[in-house]
Each structure stands twice: as C-alpha cells, then as structure tokens.
PDB file of C-alpha atoms in Angstrom:
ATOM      1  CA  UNK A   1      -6.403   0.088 -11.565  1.00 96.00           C
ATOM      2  CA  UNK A   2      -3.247   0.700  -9.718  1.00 96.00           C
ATOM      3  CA  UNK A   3       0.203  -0.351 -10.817  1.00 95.00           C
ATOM      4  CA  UNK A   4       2.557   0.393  -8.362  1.00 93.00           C
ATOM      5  CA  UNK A   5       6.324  -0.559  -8.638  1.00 84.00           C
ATOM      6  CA  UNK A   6       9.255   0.867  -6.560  1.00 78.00           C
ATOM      7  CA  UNK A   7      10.383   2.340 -10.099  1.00 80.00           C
ATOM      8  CA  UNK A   8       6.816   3.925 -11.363  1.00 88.00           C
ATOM      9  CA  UNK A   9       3.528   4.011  -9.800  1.00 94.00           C
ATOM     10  CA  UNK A  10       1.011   4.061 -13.150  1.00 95.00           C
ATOM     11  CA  UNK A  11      -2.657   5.010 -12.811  1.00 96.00           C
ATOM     12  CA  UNK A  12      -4.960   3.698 -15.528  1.00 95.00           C
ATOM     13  CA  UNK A  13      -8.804   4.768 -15.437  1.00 96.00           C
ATOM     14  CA  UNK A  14     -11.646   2.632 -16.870  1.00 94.00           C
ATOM     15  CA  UNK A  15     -15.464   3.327 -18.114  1.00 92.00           C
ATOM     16  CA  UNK A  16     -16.294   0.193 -19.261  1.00 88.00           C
ATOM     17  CA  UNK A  17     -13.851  -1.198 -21.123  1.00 86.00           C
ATOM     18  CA  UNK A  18     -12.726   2.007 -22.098  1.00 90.00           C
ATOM     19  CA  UNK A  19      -8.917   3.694 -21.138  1.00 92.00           C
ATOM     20  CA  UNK A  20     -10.338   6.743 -20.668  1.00 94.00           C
ATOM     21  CA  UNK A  21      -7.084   8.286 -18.105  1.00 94.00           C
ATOM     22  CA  UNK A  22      -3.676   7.218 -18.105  1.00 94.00           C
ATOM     23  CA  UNK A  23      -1.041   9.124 -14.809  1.00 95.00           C
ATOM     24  CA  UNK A  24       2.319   7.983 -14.173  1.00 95.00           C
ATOM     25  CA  UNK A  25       4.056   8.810 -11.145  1.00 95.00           C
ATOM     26  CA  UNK A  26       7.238   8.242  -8.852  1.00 91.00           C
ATOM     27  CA  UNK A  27       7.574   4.452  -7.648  1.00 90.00           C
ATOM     28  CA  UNK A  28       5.877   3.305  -4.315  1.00 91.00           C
ATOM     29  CA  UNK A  29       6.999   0.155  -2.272  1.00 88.00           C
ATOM     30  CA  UNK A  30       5.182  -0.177   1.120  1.00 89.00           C
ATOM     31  CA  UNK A  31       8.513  -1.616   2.383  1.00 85.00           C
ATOM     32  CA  UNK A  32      10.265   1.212   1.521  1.00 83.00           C
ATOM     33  CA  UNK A  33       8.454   4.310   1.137  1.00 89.00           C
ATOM     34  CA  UNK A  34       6.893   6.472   3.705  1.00 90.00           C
ATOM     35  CA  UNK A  35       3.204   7.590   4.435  1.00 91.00           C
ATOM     36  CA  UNK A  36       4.272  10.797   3.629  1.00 93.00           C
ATOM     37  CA  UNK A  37       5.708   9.659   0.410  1.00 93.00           C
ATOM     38  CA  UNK A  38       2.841   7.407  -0.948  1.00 94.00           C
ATOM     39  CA  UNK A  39       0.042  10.186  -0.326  1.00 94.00           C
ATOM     40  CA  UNK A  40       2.193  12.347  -2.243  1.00 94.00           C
ATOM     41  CA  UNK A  41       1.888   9.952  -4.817  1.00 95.00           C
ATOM     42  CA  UNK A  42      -1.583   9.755  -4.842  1.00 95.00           C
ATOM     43  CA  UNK A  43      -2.173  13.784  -4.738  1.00 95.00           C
ATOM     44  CA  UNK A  44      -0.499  13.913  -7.735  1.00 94.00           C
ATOM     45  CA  UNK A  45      -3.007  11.289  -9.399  1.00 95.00           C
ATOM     46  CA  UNK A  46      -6.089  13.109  -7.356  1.00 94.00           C
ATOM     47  CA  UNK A  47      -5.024  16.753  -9.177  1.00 94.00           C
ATOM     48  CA  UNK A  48      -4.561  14.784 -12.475  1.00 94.00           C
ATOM     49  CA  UNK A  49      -8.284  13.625 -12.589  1.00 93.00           C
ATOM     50  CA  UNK A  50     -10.853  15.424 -15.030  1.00 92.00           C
ATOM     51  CA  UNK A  51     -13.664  16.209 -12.777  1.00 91.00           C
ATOM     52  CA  UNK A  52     -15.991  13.375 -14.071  1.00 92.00           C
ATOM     53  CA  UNK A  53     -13.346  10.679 -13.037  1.00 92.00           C
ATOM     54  CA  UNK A  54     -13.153  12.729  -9.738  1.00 90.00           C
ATOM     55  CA  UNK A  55     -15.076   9.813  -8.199  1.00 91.00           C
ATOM     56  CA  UNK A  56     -14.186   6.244  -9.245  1.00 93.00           C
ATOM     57  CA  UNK A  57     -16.553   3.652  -8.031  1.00 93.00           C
ATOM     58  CA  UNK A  58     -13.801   0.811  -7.723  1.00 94.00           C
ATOM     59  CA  UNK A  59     -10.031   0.739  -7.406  1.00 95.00           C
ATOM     60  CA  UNK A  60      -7.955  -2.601  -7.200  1.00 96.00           C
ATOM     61  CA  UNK A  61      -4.604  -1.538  -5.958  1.00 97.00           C
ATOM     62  CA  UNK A  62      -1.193  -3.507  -7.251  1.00 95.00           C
ATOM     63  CA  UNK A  63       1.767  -2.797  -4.910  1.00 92.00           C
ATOM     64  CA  UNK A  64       5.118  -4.282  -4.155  1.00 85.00           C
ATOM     65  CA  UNK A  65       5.334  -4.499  -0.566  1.00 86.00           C
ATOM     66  CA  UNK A  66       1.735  -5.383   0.126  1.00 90.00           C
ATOM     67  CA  UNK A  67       1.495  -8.846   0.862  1.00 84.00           C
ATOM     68  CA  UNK A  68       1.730  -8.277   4.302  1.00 87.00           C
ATOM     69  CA  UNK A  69      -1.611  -6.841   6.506  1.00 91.00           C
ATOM     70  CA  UNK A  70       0.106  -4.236   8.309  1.00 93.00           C
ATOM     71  CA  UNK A  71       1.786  -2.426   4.563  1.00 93.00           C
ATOM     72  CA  UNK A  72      -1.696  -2.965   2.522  1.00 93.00           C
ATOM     73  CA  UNK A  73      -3.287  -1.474   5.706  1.00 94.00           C
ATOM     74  CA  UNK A  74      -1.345   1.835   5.113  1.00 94.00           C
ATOM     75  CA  UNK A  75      -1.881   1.905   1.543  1.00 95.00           C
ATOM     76  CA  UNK A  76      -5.487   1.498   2.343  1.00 95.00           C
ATOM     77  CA  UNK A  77      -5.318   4.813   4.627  1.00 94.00           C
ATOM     78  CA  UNK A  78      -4.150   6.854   2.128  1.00 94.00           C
ATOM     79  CA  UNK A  79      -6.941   5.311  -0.464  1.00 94.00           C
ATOM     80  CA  UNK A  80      -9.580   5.829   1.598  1.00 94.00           C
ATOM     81  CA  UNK A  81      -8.566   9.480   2.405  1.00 93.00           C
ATOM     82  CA  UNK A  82      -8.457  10.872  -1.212  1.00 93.00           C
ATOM     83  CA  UNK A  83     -11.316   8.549  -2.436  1.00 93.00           C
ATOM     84  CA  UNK A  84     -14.231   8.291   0.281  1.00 90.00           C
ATOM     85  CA  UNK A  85     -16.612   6.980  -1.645  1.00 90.00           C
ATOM     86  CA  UNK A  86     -14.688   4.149  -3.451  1.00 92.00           C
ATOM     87  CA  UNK A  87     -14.907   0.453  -2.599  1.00 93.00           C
ATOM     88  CA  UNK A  88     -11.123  -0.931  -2.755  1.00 93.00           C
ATOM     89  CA  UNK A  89      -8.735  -4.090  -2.928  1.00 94.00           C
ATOM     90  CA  UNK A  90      -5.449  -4.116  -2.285  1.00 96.00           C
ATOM     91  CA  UNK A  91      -3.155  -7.117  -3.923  1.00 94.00           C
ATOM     92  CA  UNK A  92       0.335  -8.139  -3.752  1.00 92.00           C
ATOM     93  CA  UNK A  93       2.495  -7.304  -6.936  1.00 90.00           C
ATOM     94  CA  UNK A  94       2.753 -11.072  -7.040  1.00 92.00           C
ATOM     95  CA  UNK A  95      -0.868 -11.271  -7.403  1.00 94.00           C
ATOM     96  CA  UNK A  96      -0.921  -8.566 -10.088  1.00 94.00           C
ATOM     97  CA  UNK A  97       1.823 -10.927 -11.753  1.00 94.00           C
ATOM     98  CA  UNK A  98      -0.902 -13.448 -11.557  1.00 95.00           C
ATOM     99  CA  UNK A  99      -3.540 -11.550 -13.296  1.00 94.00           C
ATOM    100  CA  UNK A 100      -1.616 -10.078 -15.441  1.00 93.00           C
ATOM    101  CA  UNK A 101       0.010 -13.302 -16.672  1.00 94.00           C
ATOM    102  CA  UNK A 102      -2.445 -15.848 -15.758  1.00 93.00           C
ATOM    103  CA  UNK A 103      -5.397 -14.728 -15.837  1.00 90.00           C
ATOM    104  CA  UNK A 104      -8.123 -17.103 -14.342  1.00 89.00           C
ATOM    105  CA  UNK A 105      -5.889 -20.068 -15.126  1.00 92.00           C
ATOM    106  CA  UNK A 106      -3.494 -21.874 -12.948  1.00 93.00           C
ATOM    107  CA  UNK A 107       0.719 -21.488 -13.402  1.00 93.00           C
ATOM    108  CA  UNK A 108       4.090 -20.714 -12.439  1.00 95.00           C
ATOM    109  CA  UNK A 109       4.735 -16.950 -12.179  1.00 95.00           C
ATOM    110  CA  UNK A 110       7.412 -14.673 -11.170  1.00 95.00           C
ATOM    111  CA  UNK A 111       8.305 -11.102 -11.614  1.00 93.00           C
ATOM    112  CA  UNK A 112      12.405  -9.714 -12.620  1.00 95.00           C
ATOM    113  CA  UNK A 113      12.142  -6.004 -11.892  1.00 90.00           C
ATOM    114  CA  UNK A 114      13.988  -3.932  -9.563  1.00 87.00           C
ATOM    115  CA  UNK A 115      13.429  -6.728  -7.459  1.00 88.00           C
ATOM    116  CA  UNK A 116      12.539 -10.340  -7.826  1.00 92.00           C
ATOM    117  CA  UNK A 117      10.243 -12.754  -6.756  1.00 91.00           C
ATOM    118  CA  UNK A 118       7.448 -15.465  -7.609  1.00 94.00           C
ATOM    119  CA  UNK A 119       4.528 -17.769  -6.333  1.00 94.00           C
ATOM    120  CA  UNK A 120       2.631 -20.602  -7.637  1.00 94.00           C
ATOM    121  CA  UNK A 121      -0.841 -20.079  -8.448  1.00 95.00           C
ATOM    122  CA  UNK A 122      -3.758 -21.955  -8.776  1.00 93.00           C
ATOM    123  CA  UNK A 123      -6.575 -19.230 -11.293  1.00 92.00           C
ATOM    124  CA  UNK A 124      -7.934 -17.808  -7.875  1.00 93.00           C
ATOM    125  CA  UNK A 125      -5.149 -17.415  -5.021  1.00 94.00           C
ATOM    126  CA  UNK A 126      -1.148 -17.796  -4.297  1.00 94.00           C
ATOM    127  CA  UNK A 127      -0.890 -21.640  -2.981  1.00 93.00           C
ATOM    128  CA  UNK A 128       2.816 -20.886  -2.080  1.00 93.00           C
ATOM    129  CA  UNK A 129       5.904 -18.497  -3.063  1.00 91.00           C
ATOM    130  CA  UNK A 130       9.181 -18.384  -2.640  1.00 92.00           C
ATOM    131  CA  UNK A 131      10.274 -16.478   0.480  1.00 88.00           C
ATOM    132  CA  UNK A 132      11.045 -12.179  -0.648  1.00 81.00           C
ATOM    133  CA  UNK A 133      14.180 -12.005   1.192  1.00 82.00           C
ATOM    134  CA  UNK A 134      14.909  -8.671  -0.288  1.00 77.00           C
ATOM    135  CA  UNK A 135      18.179  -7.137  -1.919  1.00 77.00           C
ATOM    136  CA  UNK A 136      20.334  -7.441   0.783  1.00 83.00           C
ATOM    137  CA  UNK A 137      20.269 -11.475   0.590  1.00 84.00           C
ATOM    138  CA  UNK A 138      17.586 -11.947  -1.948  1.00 78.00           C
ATOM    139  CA  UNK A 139      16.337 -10.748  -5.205  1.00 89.00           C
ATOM    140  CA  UNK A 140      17.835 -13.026  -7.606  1.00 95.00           C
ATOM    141  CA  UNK A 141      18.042 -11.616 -11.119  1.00 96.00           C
ATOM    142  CA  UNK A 142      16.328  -8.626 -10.453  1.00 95.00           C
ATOM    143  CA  UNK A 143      17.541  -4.824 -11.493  1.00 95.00           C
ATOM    144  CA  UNK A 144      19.618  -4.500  -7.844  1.00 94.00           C
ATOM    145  CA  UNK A 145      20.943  -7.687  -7.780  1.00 96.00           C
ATOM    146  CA  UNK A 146      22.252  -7.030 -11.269  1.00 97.00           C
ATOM    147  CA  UNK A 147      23.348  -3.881 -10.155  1.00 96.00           C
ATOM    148  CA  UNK A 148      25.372  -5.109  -7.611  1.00 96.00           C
ATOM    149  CA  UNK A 149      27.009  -7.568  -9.408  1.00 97.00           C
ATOM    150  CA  UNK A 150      28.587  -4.591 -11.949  1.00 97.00           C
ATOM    151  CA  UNK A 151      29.315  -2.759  -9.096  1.00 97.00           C
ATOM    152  CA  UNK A 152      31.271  -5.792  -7.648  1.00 96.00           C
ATOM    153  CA  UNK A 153      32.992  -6.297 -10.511  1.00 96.00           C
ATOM    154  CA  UNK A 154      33.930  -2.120 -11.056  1.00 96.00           C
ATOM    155  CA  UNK A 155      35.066  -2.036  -7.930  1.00 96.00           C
ATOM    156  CA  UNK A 156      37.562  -5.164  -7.766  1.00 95.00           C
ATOM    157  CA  UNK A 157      38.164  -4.173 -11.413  1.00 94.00           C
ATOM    158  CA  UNK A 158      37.062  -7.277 -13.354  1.00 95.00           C
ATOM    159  CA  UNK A 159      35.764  -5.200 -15.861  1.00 94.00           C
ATOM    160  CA  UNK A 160      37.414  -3.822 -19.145  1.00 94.00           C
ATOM    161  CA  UNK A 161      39.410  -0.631 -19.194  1.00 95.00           C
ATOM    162  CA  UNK A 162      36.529   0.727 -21.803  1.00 95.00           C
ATOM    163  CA  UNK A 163      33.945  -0.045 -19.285  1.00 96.00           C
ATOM    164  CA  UNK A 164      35.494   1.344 -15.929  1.00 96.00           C
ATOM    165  CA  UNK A 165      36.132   4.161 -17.758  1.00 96.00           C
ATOM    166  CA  UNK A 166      32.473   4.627 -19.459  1.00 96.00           C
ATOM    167  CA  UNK A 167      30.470   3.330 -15.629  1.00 97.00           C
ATOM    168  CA  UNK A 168      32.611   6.564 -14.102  1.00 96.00           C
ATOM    169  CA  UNK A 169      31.812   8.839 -16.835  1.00 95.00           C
ATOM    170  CA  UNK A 170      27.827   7.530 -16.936  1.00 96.00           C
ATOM    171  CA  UNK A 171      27.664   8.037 -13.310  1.00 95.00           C
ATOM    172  CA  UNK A 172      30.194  10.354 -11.779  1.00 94.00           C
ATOM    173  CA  UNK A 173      31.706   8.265  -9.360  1.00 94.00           C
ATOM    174  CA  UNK A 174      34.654   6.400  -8.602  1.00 95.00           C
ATOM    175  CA  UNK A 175      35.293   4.212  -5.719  1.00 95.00           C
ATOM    176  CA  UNK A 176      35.338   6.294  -2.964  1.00 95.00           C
ATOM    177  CA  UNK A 177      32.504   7.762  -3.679  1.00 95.00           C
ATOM    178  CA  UNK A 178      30.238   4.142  -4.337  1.00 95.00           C
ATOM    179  CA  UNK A 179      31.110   3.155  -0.490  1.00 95.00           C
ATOM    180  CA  UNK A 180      29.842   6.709   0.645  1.00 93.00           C
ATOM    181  CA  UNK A 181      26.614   5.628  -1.957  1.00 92.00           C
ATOM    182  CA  UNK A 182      25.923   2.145  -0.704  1.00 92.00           C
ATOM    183  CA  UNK A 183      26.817   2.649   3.169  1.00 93.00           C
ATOM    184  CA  UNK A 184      26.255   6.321   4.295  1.00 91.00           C
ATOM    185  CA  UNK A 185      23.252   7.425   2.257  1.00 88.00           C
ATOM    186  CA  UNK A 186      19.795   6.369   2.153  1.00 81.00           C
ATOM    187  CA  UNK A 187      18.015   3.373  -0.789  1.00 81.00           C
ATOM    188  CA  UNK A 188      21.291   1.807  -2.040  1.00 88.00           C
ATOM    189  CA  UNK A 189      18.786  -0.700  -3.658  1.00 86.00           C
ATOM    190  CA  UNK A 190      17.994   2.079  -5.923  1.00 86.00           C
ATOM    191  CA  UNK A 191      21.837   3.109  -6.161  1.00 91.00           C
ATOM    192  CA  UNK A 192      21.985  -0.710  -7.653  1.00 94.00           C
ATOM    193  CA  UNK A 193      19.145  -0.735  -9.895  1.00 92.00           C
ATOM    194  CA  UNK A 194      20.231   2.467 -11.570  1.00 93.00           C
ATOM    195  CA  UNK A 195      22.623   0.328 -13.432  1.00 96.00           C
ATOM    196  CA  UNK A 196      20.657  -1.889 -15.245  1.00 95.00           C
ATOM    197  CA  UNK A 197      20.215   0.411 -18.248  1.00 96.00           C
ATOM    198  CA  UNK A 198      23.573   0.594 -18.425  1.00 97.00           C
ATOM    199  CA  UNK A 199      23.846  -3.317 -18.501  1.00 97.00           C
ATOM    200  CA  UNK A 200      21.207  -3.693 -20.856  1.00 96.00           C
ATOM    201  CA  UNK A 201      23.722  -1.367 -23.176  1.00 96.00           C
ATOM    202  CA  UNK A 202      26.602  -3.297 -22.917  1.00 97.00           C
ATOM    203  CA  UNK A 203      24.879  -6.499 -22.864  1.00 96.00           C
ATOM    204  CA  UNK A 204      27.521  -7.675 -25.316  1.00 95.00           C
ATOM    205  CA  UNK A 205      30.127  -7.474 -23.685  1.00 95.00           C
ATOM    206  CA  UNK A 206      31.261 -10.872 -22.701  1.00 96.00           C
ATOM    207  CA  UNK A 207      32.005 -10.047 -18.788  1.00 95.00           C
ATOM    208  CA  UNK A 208      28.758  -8.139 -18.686  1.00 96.00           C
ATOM    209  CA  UNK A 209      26.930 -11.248 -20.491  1.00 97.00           C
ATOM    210  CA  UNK A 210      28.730 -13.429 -17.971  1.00 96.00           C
ATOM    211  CA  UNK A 211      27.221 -11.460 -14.532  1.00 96.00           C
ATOM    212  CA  UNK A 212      23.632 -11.261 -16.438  1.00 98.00           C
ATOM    213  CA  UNK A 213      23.924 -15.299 -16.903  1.00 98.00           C
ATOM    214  CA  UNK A 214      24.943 -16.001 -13.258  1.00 97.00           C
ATOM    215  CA  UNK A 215      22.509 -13.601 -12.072  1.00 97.00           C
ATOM    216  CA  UNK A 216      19.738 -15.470 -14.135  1.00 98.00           C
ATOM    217  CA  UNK A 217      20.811 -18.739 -12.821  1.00 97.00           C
ATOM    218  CA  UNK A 218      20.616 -17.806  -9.152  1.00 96.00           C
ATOM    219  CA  UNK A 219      16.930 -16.729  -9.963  1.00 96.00           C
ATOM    220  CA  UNK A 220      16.431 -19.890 -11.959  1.00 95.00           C
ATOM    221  CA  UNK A 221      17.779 -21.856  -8.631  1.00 94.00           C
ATOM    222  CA  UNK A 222      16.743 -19.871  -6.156  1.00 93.00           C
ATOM    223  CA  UNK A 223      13.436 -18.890  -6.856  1.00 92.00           C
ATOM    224  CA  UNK A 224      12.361 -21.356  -8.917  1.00 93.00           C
ATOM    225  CA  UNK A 225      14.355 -24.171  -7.325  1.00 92.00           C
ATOM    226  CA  UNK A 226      12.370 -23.061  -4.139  1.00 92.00           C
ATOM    227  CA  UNK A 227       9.251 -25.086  -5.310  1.00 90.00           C
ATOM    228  CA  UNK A 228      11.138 -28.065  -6.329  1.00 84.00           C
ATOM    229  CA  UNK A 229       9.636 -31.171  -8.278  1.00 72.00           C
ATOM    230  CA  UNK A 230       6.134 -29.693  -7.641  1.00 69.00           C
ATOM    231  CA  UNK A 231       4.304 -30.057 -11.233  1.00 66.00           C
ATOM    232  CA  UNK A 232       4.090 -26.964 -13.497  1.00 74.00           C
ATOM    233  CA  UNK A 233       4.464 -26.631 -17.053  1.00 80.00           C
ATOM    234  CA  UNK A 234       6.267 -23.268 -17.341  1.00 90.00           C
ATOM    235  CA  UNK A 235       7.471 -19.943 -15.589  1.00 95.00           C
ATOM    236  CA  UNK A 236       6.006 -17.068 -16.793  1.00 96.00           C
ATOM    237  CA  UNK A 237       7.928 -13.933 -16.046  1.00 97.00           C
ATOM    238  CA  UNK A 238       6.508 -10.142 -15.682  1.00 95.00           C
ATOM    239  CA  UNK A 239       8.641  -6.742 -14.793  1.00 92.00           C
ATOM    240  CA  UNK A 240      11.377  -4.607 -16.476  1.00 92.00           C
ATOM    241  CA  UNK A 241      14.247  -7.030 -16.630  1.00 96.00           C
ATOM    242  CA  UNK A 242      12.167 -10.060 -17.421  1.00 96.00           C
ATOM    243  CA  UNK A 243      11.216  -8.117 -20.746  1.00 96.00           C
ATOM    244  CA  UNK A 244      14.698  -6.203 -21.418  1.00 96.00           C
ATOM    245  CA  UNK A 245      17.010  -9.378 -20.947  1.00 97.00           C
ATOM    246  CA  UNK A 246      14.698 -11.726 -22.696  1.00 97.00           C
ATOM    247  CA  UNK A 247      16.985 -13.376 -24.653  1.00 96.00           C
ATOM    248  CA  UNK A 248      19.258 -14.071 -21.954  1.00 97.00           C
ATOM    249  CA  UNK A 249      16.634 -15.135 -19.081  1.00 98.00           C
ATOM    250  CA  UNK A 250      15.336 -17.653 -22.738  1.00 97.00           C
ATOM    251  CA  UNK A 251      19.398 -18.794 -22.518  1.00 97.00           C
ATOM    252  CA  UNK A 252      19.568 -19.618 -19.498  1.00 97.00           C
ATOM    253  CA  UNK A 253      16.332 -21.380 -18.746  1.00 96.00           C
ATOM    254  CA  UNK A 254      17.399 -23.887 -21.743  1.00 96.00           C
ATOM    255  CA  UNK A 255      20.319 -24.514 -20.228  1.00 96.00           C
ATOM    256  CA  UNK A 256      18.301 -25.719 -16.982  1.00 94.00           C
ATOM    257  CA  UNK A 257      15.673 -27.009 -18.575  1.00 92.00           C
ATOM    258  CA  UNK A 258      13.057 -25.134 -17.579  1.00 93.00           C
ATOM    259  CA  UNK A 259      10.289 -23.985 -19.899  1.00 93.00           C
ATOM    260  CA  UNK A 260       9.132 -20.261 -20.629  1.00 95.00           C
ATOM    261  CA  UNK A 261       5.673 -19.128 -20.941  1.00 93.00           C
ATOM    262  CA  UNK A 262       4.548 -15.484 -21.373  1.00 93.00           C
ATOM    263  CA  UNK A 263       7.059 -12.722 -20.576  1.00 96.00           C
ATOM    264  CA  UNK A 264       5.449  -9.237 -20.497  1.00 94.00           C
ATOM    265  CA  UNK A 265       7.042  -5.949 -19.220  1.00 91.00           C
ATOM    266  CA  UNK A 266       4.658  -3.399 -18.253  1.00 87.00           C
ATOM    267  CA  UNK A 267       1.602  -5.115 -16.938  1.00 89.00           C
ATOM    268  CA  UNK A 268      -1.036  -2.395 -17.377  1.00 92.00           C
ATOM    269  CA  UNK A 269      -2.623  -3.766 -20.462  1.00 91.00           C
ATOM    270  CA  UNK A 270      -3.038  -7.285 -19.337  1.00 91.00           C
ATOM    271  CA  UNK A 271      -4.565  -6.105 -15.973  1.00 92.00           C
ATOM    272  CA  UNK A 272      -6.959  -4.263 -18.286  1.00 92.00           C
ATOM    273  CA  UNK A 273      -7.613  -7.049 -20.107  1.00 90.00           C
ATOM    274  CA  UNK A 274      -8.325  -9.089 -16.711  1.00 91.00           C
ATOM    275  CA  UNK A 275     -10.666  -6.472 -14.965  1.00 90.00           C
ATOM    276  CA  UNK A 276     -12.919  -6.097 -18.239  1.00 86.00           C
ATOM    277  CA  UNK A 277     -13.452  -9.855 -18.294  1.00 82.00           C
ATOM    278  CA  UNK A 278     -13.198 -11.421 -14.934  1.00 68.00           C
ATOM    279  CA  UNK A 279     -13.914  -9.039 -12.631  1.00 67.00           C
TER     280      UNK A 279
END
C-alpha cells in the first residue's frame, strides 16, 4: 500500500495482516513531479526491499494528483516497470481519504494537507467533489494556503515586531528575497507550505490565530459550501493540518454549524485496517 503525498511518499508492506516493511520517501504529486522524479522515488523503495518482499503480489497506489487518466497512467508506468509481476490500482488521494476515513460506509470527507480538497462518498465510489482548483486560486485551509496568508501578512507587515523578526531569522529571508522565492524559482507551493510548522508554533498568537480562522472558514465555505444543502451528517477530515490545527478547524466548524467526524493525520494505519478487511 502506497501513500503518496506531495510532502512524503510512505511505503507500507503487508503478509497477511502483518506490517512486515515500512519506507518513507520524498513526496510525489503527479501534478507536480516529473517521471524522472517519481521513479526515483520508487528505486529508492525497490533497493529498500528484503529479497522475500522483492515481489509483491498486489499494490493499491494512493496519490495526489491521480484522479485524472492521463497522471494515474504515468504512475502506472513507473509501477509496472519496477514490479512486473504485480497486479495494481491506482486511486485518487481523495479516495484514500475515503478508505481511510470511511471505510465501506457512506460520508462527507475531505483532506487539509499541503493542499486541500474533498468529495462526497457513497461506501464504494466519489458521487461528487468539490472542484481542486489548486494553490494558486484554490486550496482552502490547506498548508500553502496558510502559508501564504503569513507571508501576506510579513510582507505588508501586519504581523508583530517579535514575529517579523523570528519568520526572517527561521527562514533567512527578507522581502526581497520572498518575491525572488515565489516568482523566479521553481514550487512556490512548497515555498508556502514550509511555513506551516512555523504557524502551528505560534498558533497563539492572536494575528496568527486570526489567519488560521479565516483560512478555516474559506475551506468550511468553499469546499464544503460547494455541496450545499445535500444531506450528510458530518465532515470528516484527513492530512497534516487537519490533525495539527484540530482545535481550531473544531472552532470554526461550531461557529458554522457544521459537525466533525473522524480527523486522522497520517492515513497509513487506517488504510491497513481497510485492505485487511475489505479488500
């Protein structure tokens, strides 16, 4: 089973329902990252494997950037080239949210990571989702669009003295330097996301609080609001920042009255779970 994320790509080998090999690697996201790139990935993994997992007889692959044909096509390539022998699926990271979170059962899902999205889901197959516009215009409450909002603020200065100060100590830059970053090199998304350890740290603060809130609520009405008065008794939330601003994402849905289910961060162990008892 295959976990890949544009932060981490995380390998997890089964025998039974046995963990018997664990390999993380560098992030893979179809959209983003090149052939060259993603077989690199997956030569890492191949020289990783103890001879007598040399030749897995399944693989179910989890990728953002794979919902469209032409993206899970490529990934498929690069499968098929280091494991001949293999019989393989390739999902949608919005379809590993759903087996992750929902198992065989109908819901709401949606995944705040270093990018956002979500789908409804009816226990077999997305029925609709929200279109992934991406972080240039999309994204809501994700790591980037987080990131971009502290940026924002650092770089019309509508952040304490304490915090300018710490962001261009943290990250060696000032604001010369974060145009060069964002508009003359290559993956500001990942320029963005960077931050969101950084906001997670100061999540006290009240301006940095205040960005995290608006950020949430753009999710809550973009993403969500997306699907309108369609029935559904909760959103269940999967990925990095779902898990890290909990509390905040739980503050925020009150406020809108929307209702939480499961929230999980990595989803590794829940896919487990699902591929040792429904597939």
């Amino acid at each position: 089973v295959i976990d890949a994320g544009a932060t981490k790509t995380e390998f997890a080998v089964l025998k039974g329902k046995e963990l018997v090999h664990q390999f993380f690697a560098t992030g893979i996201n179809a959209n983003y990252s090149t052939d060259e790139q993603i077989d690199k990935v997956f030569m890492h993994f191949v020289n990783s494997l103890p001879s007598e997992f040399a030749k897995p007889e399944r693989i179910t692959y989890y990728g953002a950037g794979c919902a469209g044909e032409q993206n899970a096509m490529r990934i498929a390539a690069v499968i098929a080239k280091c494991f001949s022998s293999a019989s393989f699926k390739i999902y949608s990271d919005l379809m590993e949210a759903c087996h992750g979170l929902c198992g065989n059962q109908p819901g709401l899902v949606a995944i705040l990571g270093t990018g956002s999205s979500s789908c409804l889901y009816d226990g077999n197959q997305i029925v609709k989702r929200a279109p992934s516009l991406g972080y240039l215009i999309g994204d809501e409450g994700s790591g980037t669009h987080l990131g971009k909002k502290l940026v924002t603020c650092y770089m019309m200065e509508k952040l304490p003295m304490y915090l300018l100060d710490e962001i261009e100590k943290t990250f060696d830059i000032n604001p010369p330097k974060v145009i060069q970053r964002i508009y003359r090199k290559a993956s500001p998304n990942k320029f963005f996301s960077s931050f969101a350890p950084f906001i997670q740290k100061y999540v006290n603060d009240p301006v940095i609080k205040g960005l995290c809130k608006e950020a949430f609520a753009e999710f809550f009405d973009n993403q969500i609001g997306y699907y309108g008065k369609m029935t559904y008794e909760s959103v269940s939330l999967m990925g990095s920042v779902a898990f890290h601003f909990k509390e905040i994402i739980e503050e925020v849905a009150a406020e809108k009255n929307i209702s939480l289910g499961t929230i999980i961060g990595s989803p590794m162990p829940k896919l487990i779970e699902y591929h040792t008892q429904y597939v």
